[in-house]
Coordinates of C-alpha atoms and ligand atoms in Angstrom, one line a residue:
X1 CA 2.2 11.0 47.8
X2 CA 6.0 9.7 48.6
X3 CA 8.8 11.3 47.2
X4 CA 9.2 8.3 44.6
X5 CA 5.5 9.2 43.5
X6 CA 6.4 12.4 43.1
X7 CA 9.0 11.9 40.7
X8 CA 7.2 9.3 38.9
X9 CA 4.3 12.2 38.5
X10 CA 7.0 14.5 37.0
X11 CA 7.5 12.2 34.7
X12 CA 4.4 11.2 33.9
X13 CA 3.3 15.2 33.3
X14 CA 6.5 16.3 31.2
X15 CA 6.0 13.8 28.6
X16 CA 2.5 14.5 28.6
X17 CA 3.5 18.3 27.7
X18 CA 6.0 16.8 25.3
X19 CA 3.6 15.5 23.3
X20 CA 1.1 18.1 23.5
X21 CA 4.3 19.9 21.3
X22 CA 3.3 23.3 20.7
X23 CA -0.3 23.3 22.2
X24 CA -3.7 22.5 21.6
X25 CA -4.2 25.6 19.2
X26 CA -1.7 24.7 16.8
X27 CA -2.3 21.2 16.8
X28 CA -6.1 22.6 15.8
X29 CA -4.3 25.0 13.4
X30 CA -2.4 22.1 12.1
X31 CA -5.6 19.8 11.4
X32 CA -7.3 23.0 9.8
X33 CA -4.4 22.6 7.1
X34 CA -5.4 19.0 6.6
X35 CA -2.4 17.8 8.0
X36 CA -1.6 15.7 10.9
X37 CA 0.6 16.2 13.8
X38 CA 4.2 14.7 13.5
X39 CA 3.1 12.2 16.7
X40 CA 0.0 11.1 14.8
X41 CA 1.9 10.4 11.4
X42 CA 4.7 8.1 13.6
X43 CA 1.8 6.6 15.0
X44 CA 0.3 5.4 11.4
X45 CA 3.5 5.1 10.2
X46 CA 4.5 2.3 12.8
X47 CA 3.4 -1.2 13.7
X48 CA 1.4 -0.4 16.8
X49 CA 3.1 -0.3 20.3
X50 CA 6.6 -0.6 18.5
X51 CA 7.8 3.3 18.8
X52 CA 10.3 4.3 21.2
X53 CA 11.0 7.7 21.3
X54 CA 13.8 9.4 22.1
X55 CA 15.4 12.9 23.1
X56 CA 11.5 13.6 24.3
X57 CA 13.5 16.0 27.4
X58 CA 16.1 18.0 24.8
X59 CA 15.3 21.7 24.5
X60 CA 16.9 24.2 22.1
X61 CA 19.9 26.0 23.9
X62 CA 19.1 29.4 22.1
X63 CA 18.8 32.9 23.8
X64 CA 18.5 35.6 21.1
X65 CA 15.4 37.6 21.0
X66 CA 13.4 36.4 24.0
X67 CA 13.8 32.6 22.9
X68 CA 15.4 31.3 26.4
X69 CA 12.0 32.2 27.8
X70 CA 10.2 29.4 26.0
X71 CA 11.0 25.9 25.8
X72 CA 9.1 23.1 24.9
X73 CA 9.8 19.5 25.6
X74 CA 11.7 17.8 22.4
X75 CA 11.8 21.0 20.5
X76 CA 10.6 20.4 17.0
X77 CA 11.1 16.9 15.9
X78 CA 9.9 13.6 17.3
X79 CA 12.5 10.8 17.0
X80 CA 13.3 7.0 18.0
X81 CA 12.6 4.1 16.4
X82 CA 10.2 1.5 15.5
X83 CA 9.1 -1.6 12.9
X84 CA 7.1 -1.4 9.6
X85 CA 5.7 -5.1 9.4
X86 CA 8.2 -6.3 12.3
X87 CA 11.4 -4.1 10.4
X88 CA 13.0 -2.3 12.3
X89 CA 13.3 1.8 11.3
X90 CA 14.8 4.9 12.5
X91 CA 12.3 8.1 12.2
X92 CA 12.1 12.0 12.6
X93 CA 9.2 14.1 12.0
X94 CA 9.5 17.6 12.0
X95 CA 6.8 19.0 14.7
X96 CA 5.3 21.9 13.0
X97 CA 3.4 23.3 15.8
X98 CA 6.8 24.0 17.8
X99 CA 8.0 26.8 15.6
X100 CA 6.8 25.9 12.4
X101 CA 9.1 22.7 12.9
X102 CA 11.9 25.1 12.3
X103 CA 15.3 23.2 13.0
X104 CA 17.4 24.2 15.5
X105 CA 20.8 22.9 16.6
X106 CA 19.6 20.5 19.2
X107 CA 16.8 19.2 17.0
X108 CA 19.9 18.5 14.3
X109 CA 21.6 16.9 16.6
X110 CA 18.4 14.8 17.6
X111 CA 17.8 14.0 13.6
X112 CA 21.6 13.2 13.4
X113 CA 21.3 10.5 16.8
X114 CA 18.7 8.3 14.9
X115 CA 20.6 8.7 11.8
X116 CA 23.7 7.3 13.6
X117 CA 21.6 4.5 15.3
X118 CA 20.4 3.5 11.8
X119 CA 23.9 3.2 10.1
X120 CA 25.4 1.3 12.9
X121 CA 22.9 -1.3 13.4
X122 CA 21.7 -1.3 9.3
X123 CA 17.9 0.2 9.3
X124 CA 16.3 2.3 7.1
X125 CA 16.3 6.1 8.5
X126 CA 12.0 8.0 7.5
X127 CA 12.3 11.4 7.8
X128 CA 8.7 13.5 7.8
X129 CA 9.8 16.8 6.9
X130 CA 7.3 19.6 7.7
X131 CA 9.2 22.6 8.6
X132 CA 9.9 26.8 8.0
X133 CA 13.7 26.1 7.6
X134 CA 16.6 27.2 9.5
X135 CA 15.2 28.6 12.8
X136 CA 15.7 32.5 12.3
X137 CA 16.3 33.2 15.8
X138 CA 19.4 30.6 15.8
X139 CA 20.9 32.2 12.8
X140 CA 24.3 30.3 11.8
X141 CA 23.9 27.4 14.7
X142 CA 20.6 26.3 12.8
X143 CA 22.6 26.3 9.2
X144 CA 25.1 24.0 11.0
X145 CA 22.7 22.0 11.9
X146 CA 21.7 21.4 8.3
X147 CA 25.4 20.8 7.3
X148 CA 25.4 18.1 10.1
X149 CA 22.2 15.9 8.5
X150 CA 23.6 16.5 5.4
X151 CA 27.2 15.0 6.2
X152 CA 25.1 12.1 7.8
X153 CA 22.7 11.8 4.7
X154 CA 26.3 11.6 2.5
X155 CA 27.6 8.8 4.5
X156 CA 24.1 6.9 4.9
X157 CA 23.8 6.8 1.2
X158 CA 24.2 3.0 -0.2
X159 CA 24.4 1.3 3.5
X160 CA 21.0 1.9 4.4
X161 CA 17.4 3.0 2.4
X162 CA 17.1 6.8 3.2
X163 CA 13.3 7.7 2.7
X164 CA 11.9 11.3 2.8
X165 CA 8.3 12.2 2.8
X166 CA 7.0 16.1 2.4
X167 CA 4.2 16.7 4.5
X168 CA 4.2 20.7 4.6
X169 CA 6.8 23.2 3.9
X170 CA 10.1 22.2 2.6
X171 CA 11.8 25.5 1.8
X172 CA 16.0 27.0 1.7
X173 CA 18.5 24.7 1.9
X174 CA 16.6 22.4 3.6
X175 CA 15.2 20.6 0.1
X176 CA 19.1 19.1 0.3
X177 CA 18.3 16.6 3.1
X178 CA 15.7 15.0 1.0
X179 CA 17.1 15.4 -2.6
X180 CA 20.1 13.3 -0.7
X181 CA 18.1 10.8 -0.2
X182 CA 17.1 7.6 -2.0
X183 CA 13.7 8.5 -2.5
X184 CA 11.3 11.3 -1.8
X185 CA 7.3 11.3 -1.7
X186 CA 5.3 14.4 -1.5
X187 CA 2.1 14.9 -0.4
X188 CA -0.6 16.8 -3.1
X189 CA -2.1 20.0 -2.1
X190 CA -0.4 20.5 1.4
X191 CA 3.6 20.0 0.5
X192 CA 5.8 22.3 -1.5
X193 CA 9.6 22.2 -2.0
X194 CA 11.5 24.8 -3.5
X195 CA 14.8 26.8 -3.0
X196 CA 13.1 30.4 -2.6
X197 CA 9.0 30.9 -2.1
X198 CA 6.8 32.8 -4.6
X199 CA 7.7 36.2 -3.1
X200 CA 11.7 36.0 -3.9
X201 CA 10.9 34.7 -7.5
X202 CA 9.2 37.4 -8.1
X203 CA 11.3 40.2 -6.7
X204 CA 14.3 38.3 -7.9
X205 CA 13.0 37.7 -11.5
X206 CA 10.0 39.3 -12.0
X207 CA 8.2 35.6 -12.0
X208 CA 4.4 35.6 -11.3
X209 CA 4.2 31.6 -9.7
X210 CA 2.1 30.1 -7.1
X211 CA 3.5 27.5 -4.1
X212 CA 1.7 25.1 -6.4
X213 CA 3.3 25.8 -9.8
X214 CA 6.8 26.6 -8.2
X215 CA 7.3 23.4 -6.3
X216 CA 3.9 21.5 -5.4
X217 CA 4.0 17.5 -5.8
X218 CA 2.4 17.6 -9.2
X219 CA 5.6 19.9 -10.3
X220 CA 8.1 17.7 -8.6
X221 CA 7.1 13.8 -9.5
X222 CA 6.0 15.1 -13.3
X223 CA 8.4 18.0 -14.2
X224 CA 11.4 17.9 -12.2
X225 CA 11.8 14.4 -11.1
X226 CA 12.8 16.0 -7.4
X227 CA 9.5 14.1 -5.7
X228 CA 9.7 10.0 -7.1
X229 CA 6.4 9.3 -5.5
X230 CA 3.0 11.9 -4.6
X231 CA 0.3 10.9 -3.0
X232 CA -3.3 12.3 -2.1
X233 CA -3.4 12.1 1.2
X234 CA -1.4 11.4 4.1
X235 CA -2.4 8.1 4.9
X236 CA -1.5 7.5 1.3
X237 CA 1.5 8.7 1.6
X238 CA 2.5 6.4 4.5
X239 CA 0.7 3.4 2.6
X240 CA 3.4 4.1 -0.3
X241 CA 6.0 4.1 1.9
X242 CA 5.1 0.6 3.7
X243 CA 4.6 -0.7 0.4
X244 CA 8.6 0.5 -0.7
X245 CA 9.8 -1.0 2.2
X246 CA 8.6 -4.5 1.2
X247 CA 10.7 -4.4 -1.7
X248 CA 13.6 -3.3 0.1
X249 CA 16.1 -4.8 2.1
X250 CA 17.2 -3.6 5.8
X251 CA 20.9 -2.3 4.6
X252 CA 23.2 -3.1 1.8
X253 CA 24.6 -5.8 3.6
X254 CA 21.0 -8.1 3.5
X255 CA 18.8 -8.7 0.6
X256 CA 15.3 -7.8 0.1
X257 CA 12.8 -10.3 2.0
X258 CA 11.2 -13.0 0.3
X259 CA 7.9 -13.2 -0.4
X260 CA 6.0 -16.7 -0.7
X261 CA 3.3 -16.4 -3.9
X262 CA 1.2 -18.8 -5.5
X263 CA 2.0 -17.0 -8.5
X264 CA 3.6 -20.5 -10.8
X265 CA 6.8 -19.7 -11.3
X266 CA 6.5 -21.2 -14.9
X267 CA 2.9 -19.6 -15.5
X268 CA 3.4 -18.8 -19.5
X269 CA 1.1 -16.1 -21.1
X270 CA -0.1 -16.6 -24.4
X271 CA -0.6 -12.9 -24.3
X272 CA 2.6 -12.0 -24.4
X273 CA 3.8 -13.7 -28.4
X274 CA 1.0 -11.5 -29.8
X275 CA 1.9 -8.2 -27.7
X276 CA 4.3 -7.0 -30.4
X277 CA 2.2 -5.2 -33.4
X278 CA 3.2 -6.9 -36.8
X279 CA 4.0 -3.1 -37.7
X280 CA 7.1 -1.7 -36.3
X281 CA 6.0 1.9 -36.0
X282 CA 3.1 1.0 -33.5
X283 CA 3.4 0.9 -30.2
X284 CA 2.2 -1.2 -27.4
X285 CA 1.7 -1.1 -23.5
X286 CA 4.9 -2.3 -21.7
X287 CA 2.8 -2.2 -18.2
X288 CA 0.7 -4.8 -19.9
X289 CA 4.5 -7.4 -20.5
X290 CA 5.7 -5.9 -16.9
X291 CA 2.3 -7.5 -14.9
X292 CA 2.6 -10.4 -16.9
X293 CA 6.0 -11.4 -16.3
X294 CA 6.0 -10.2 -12.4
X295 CA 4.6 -12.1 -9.7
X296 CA 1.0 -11.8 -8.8
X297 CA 0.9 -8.7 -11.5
X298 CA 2.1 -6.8 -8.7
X299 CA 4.1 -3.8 -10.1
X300 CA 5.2 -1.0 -7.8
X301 CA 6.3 2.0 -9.9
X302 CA 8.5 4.6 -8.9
X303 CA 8.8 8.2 -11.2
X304 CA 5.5 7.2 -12.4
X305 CA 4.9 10.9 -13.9
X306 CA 7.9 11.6 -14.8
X307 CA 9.7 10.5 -17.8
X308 CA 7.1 8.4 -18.9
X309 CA 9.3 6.8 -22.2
X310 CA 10.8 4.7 -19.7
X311 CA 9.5 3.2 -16.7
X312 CA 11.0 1.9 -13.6
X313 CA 9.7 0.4 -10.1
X314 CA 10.0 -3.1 -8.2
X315 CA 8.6 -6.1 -8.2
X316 CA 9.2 -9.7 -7.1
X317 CA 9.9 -12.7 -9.3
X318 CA 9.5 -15.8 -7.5
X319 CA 9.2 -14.7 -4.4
X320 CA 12.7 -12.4 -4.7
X321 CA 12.4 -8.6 -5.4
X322 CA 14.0 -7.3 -8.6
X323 CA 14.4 -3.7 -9.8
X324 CA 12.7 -4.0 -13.1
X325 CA 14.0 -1.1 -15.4
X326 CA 11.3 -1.2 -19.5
X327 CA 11.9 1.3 -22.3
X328 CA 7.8 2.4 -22.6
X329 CA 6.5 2.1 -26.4
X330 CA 3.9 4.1 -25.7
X331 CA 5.8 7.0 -24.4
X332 CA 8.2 8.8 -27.5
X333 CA 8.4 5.7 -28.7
X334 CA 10.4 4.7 -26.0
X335 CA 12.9 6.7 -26.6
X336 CA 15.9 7.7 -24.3
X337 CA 16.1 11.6 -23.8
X338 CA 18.1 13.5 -20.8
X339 CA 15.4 13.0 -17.8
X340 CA 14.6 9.2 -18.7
X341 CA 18.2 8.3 -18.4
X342 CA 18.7 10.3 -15.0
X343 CA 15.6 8.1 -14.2
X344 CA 16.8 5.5 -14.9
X345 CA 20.3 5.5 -13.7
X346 CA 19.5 7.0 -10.4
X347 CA 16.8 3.5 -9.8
X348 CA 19.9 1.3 -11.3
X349 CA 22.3 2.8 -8.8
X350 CA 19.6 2.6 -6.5
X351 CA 19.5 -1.2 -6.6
X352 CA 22.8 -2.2 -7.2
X353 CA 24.1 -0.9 -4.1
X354 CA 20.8 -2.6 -2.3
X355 CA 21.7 -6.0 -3.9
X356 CA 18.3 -6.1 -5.6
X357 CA 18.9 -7.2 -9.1
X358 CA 18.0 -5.9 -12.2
X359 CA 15.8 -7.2 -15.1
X360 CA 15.7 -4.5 -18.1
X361 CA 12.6 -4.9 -21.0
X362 CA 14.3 -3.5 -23.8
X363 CA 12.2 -1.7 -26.7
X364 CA 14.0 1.5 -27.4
X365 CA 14.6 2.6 -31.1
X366 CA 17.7 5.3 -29.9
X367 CA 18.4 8.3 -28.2
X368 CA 16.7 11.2 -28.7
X369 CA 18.5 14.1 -30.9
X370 CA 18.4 17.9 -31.4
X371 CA 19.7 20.9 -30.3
X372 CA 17.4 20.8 -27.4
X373 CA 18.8 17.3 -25.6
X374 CA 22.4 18.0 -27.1
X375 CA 22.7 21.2 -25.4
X376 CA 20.6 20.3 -22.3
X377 CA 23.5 17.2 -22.1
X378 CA 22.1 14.2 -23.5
X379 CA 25.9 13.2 -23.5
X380 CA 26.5 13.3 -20.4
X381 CA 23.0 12.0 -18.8
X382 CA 23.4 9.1 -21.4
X383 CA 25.9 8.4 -20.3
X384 CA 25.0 8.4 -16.6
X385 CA 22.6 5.2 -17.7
X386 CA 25.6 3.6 -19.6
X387 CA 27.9 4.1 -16.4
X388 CA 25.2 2.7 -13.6
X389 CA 24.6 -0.4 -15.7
X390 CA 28.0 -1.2 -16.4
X391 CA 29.3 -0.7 -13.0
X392 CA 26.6 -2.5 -11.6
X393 CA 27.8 -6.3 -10.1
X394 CA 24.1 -7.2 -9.0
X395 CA 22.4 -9.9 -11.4
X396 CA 21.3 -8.6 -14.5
X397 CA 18.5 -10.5 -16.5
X398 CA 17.8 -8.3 -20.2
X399 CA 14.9 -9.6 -22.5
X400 CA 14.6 -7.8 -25.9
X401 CA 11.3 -7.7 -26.9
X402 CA 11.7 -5.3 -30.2
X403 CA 13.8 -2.7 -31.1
X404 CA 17.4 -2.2 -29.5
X405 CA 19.5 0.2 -31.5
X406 CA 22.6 1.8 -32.0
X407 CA 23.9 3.7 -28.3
X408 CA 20.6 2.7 -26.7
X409 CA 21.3 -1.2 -27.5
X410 CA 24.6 -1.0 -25.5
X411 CA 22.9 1.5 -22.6
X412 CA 20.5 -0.9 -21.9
X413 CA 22.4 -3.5 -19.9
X414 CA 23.8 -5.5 -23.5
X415 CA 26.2 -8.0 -23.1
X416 CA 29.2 -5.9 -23.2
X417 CA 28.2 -4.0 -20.1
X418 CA 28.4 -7.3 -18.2
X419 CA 24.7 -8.5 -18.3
X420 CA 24.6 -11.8 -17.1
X421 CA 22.0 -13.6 -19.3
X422 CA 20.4 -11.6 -22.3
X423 CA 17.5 -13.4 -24.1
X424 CA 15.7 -11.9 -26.5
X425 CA 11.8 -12.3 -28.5
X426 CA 12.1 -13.7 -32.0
X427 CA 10.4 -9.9 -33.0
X428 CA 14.1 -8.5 -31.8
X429 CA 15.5 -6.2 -33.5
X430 CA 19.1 -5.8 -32.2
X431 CA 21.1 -3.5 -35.3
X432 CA 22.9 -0.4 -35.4
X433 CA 19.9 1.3 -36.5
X434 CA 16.5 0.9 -38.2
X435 CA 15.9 0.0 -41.6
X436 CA 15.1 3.7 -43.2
X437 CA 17.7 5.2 -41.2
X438 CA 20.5 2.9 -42.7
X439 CA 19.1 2.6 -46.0
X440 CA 19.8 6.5 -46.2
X441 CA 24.1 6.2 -45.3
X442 CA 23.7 3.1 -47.5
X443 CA 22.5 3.8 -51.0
X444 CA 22.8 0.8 -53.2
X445 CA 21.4 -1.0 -50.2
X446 CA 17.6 -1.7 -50.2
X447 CA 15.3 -1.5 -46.7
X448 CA 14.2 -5.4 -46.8
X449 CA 17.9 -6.7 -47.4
X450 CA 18.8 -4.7 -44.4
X451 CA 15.4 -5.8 -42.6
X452 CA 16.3 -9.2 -43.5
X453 CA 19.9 -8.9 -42.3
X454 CA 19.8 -6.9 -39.1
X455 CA 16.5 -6.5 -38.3
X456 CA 16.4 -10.0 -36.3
X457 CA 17.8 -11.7 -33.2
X458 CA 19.7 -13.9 -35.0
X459 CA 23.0 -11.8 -35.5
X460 CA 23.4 -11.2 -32.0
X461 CA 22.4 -14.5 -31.0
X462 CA 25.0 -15.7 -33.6
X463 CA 28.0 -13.9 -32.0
X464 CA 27.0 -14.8 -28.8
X465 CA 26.0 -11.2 -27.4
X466 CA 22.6 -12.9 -26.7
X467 CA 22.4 -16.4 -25.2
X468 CA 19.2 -17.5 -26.4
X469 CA 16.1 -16.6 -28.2
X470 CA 12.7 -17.3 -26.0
X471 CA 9.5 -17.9 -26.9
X472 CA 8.0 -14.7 -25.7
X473 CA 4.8 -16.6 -23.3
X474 CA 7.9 -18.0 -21.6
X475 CA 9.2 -14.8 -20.4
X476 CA 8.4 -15.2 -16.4
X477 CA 9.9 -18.8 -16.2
X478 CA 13.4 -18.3 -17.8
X479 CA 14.1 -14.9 -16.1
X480 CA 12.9 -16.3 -13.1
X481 CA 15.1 -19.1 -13.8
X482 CA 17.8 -16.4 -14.5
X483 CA 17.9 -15.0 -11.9
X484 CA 18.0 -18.1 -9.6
X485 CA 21.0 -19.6 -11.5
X486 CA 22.7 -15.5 -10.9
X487 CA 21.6 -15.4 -7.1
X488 CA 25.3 -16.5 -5.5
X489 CA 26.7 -14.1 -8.0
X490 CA 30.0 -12.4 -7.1
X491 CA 31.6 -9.8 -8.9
X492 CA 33.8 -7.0 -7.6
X493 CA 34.9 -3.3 -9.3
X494 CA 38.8 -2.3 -9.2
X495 CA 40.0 -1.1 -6.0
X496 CA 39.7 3.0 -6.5
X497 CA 38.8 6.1 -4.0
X498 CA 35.5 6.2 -5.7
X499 CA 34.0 6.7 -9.0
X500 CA 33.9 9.4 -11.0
X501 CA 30.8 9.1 -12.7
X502 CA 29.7 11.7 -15.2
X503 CA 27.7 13.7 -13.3
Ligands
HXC601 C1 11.6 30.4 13.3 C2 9.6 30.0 12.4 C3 10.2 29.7 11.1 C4 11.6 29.8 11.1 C5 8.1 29.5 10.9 N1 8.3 29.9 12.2 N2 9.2 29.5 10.2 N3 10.3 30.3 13.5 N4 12.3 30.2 12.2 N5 12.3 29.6 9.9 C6 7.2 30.0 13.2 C7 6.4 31.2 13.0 O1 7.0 32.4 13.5 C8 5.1 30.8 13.7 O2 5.3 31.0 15.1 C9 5.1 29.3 13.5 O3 6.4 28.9 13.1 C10 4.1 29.0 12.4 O4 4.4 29.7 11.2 P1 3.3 30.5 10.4 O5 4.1 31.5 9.6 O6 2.3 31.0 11.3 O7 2.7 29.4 9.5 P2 2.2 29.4 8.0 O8 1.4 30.6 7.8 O9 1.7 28.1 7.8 O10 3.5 29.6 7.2 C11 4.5 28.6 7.1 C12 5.8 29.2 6.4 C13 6.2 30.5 7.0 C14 5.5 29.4 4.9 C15 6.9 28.1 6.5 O11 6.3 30.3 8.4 C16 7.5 31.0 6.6 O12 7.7 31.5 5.5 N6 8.6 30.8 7.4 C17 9.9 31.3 7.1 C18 10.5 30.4 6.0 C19 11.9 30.7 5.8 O13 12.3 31.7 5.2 N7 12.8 29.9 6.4 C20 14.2 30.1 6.4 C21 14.6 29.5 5.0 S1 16.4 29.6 4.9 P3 4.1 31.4 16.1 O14 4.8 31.5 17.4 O15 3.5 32.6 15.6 O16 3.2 30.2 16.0 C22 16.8 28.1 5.3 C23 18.2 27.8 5.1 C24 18.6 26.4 5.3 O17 16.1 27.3 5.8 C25 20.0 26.3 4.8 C26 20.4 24.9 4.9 C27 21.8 24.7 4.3

């Protein structure tokens, strides 16, 4: 063998021990768990061929308690890049068979490089987090680390799609990286995020709770809102993922890609004028208007679990993606409490500073009251829905289908809050409130003069608040319609630092 061959062997045998990350017995250990190695998730994750790795050769500098006599190849994390359906994306997944994936300050720095790389050519960053926190034996060098991804995670936020799945332990200070993020998905049965385990809670507060109850994915995308997506398995997981990305565009200078259906753009649906019960108290199924209107039915939800009076997810219209934001009906009678509007504003945010626009289904008879919201701050996480959609510039399309009272008729992108074309259903309802409420402040009025008065589109369509009344089977073609008349909208917020948003 020459020299050169030599040397090309090294090679060849170091990344082969890189890869084998921390040994056949943990990877076996690592299956046992139902999991997958962090390699073999990239590999699913990523259009074949397309991953370049890199950092494979950077080992963790630390030498307390024996550490600087082991070292393997990458340390804990895989990064580089690669494409979802040609895309390009920058990853890291935590390598749980090197230390329990526990970070250490090189792997930070690797997790910051890709982060970096994303930001300055405009791709989404995936991080696969599956790790035992700040690696112990680093002490304060691995807690920098953290307060390094964070910074980056900071300054990411609204140039380029930040995605986090949970594929294992997510524990400390570590559940910042992905609560930073745009969106989170945990894996059932085999992820948990919390700030302290089982063990502290209980010593701390006397708390009898299991991994599951404190923090699994059932807990986060139901009670919590932390997770936005769970899914059963892993291959699910990374499904979901691919699927987000399609609606998604590469950085918030771009817009989301189109995509070509044979869905008619002026399909009407009959079903849609008799979806509205004669009777004002019943409710109906707003998944039923959503898959009508959309193209090809296709709806993908995000929060499905949680906050189920409102529901919020993408689709595409025409071929162009829209964030579509539908008080539910069939949920509290759509009502607006704390965690929907944190929803809710959060997905708004979310796709205003992706330039996806917005179409809103409004049905929502109020806010919720009692001592319970009031002193959990339904003010102020109102008011976090109010502030997203009037601060938003991207095109806003709002159809009224029903009921759209008092604070909740202004919260949900009206007029005033700069929605660009508001239609409404002729069973609108657009008033301060409903009949049996005002008919109780006003005495020596009766409910059907008020009904007849108020309880109509025609009052706002009079002043102008709504431009037109629509036939409701005519939904998909004049928002689509909308939205093509809105798509070289322009419109720019006051020079300022930054907001100041009630948080
Ligand atoms: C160093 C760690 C580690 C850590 C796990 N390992 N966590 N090494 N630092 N934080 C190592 C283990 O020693 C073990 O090494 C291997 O990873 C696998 O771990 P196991 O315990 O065998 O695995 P398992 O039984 O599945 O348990 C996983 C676990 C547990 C629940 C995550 O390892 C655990 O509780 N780890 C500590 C969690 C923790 O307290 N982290 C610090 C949180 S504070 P060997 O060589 O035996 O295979 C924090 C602050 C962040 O993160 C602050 C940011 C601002």
């Amino acid at each position: 063998m020459s020299i050169q061959e030599e040397k090309i062997k090294l090679l060849v045998d170091r990344r082969a021990g890189a890869r084998l990350g921390g040994g056949e017995k943990r990877i076996d250990a690592q299956h046992a768990k139902g999991k997958l190695t962090a390699r073999e998730r990239l590999a699913r994750l990523l259009d074949e061929g397309s991953f370049e790795e890199f950092d494979m050769f950077v080992q963790h500098r630390c030498t307390n308690f024996g550490m600087d006599a082991s070292h393997i190849d990458g340390d804990g994390v895989v990064t580089g890049q690669g494409t979802i359906d040609g895309r390009l994306v920058f990853v890291f997944a935590q390598d749980f068979t090197v230390n329990g994936g526990s970070l250490s300050k090189t792997m930070s720095e690797k997790i910051c490089k890709v982060m970096d790389m994303a930001v300055k050519t405009g791709a989404p960053v995936i991080g696969l987090n599956d790790s035992g926190g700040a690696r112990i034996q680093e002490g304060i060098d691995a807690l920098a680390g953290y307060g390094d991804i964070f910074e980056r995670n900071i300054l990411a936020s609204g140039v380029v799609p930040q995605i986090s799945l949970i594929m294992g332990p997510c524990a400390g200070g570590a559940v910042y990286s992905p609560a930073l993020t745009d969106f989170t998905l945990m894996v059932k049965d085999t992820s948990y995020m919390f700030l302290t385990g089982p063990a502290v809670v209980k010593s701390v507060t006397g708390e009898t709770v299991t991994q599951e109850e404190l923090g699994g994915a059932g807990v986060h995308s139901s009670k919590s809102g932390v997770a936005h997506f769970s899914a059963d398995s892993e291959d699910d997981a990374i499904a979901q993922i691919k699927k987000l990305l399609s609606f998604l565009p590469q950085n918030n200078m771009e817009t989301a890609p189109f995509r070509a259906t044979n869905d008619p753009v002026s399909r009407a649906d009959d079903f849609l004028n008799s979806v509205v019960p004669d009777n004002p108290n019943k409710a109906y199924d707003m998944y039923g208007v959503i898959k009508s209107i959309v193209d090809d039915g296709d709806f993908f939800e995000v929060h499905r679990n949680f906050a189920k009076n409102i529901i919020v997810g993408f689709a595409h219209m025409g071929g162009r993606s829209v964030g579509v934001v539908a008080n539910q009906p069939g949920v509290l009678a759509g009502v607006l409490d704390i965690n929907a509007s944190r929803k809710a504003a959060r997905f708004v945010r979310f796709c205003d500073a992706f330039n996806i626009p917005l179409l809103t289904l409004v049905d929502v008879p109020g806010f919720l009251c009692g001592t319970q919201q009031e002193y959990g701050a339904i003010i102020t996480n109102g008011a976090k829905l109010l502030y997203a959609y009037g601060e938003a510039t991207v095109p806003k399309v709002t159809v009224t289908l029903r009921k759209s009272y008092g604070g909740a008729h202004i919260v949900m992108s009206c007029k005033q809050l700069r929605g660009d074309i508001n239609y409404a259903w002729p069973s609108a309802e657009i008033a301060v409130m409903g009949a049996k409420g005002a008919v109780g402040v006003l005495k020596d009025v009766t409910e059907e003069e008020y009904n007849e008065l108020f309880c109509n589109p025609y009052q706002a369509a009079r002043m102008g608040y709504i431009e037109d009344v629509i036939e409701p089977r005519n939904t998909r073609f004049r928002a689509i319609r909308a939205f093509e008349v809105l798509a070289g909208k322009r419109q720019e917020l006051p020079a300022k630092k930054h907001d100041n948003m009630p948080l």
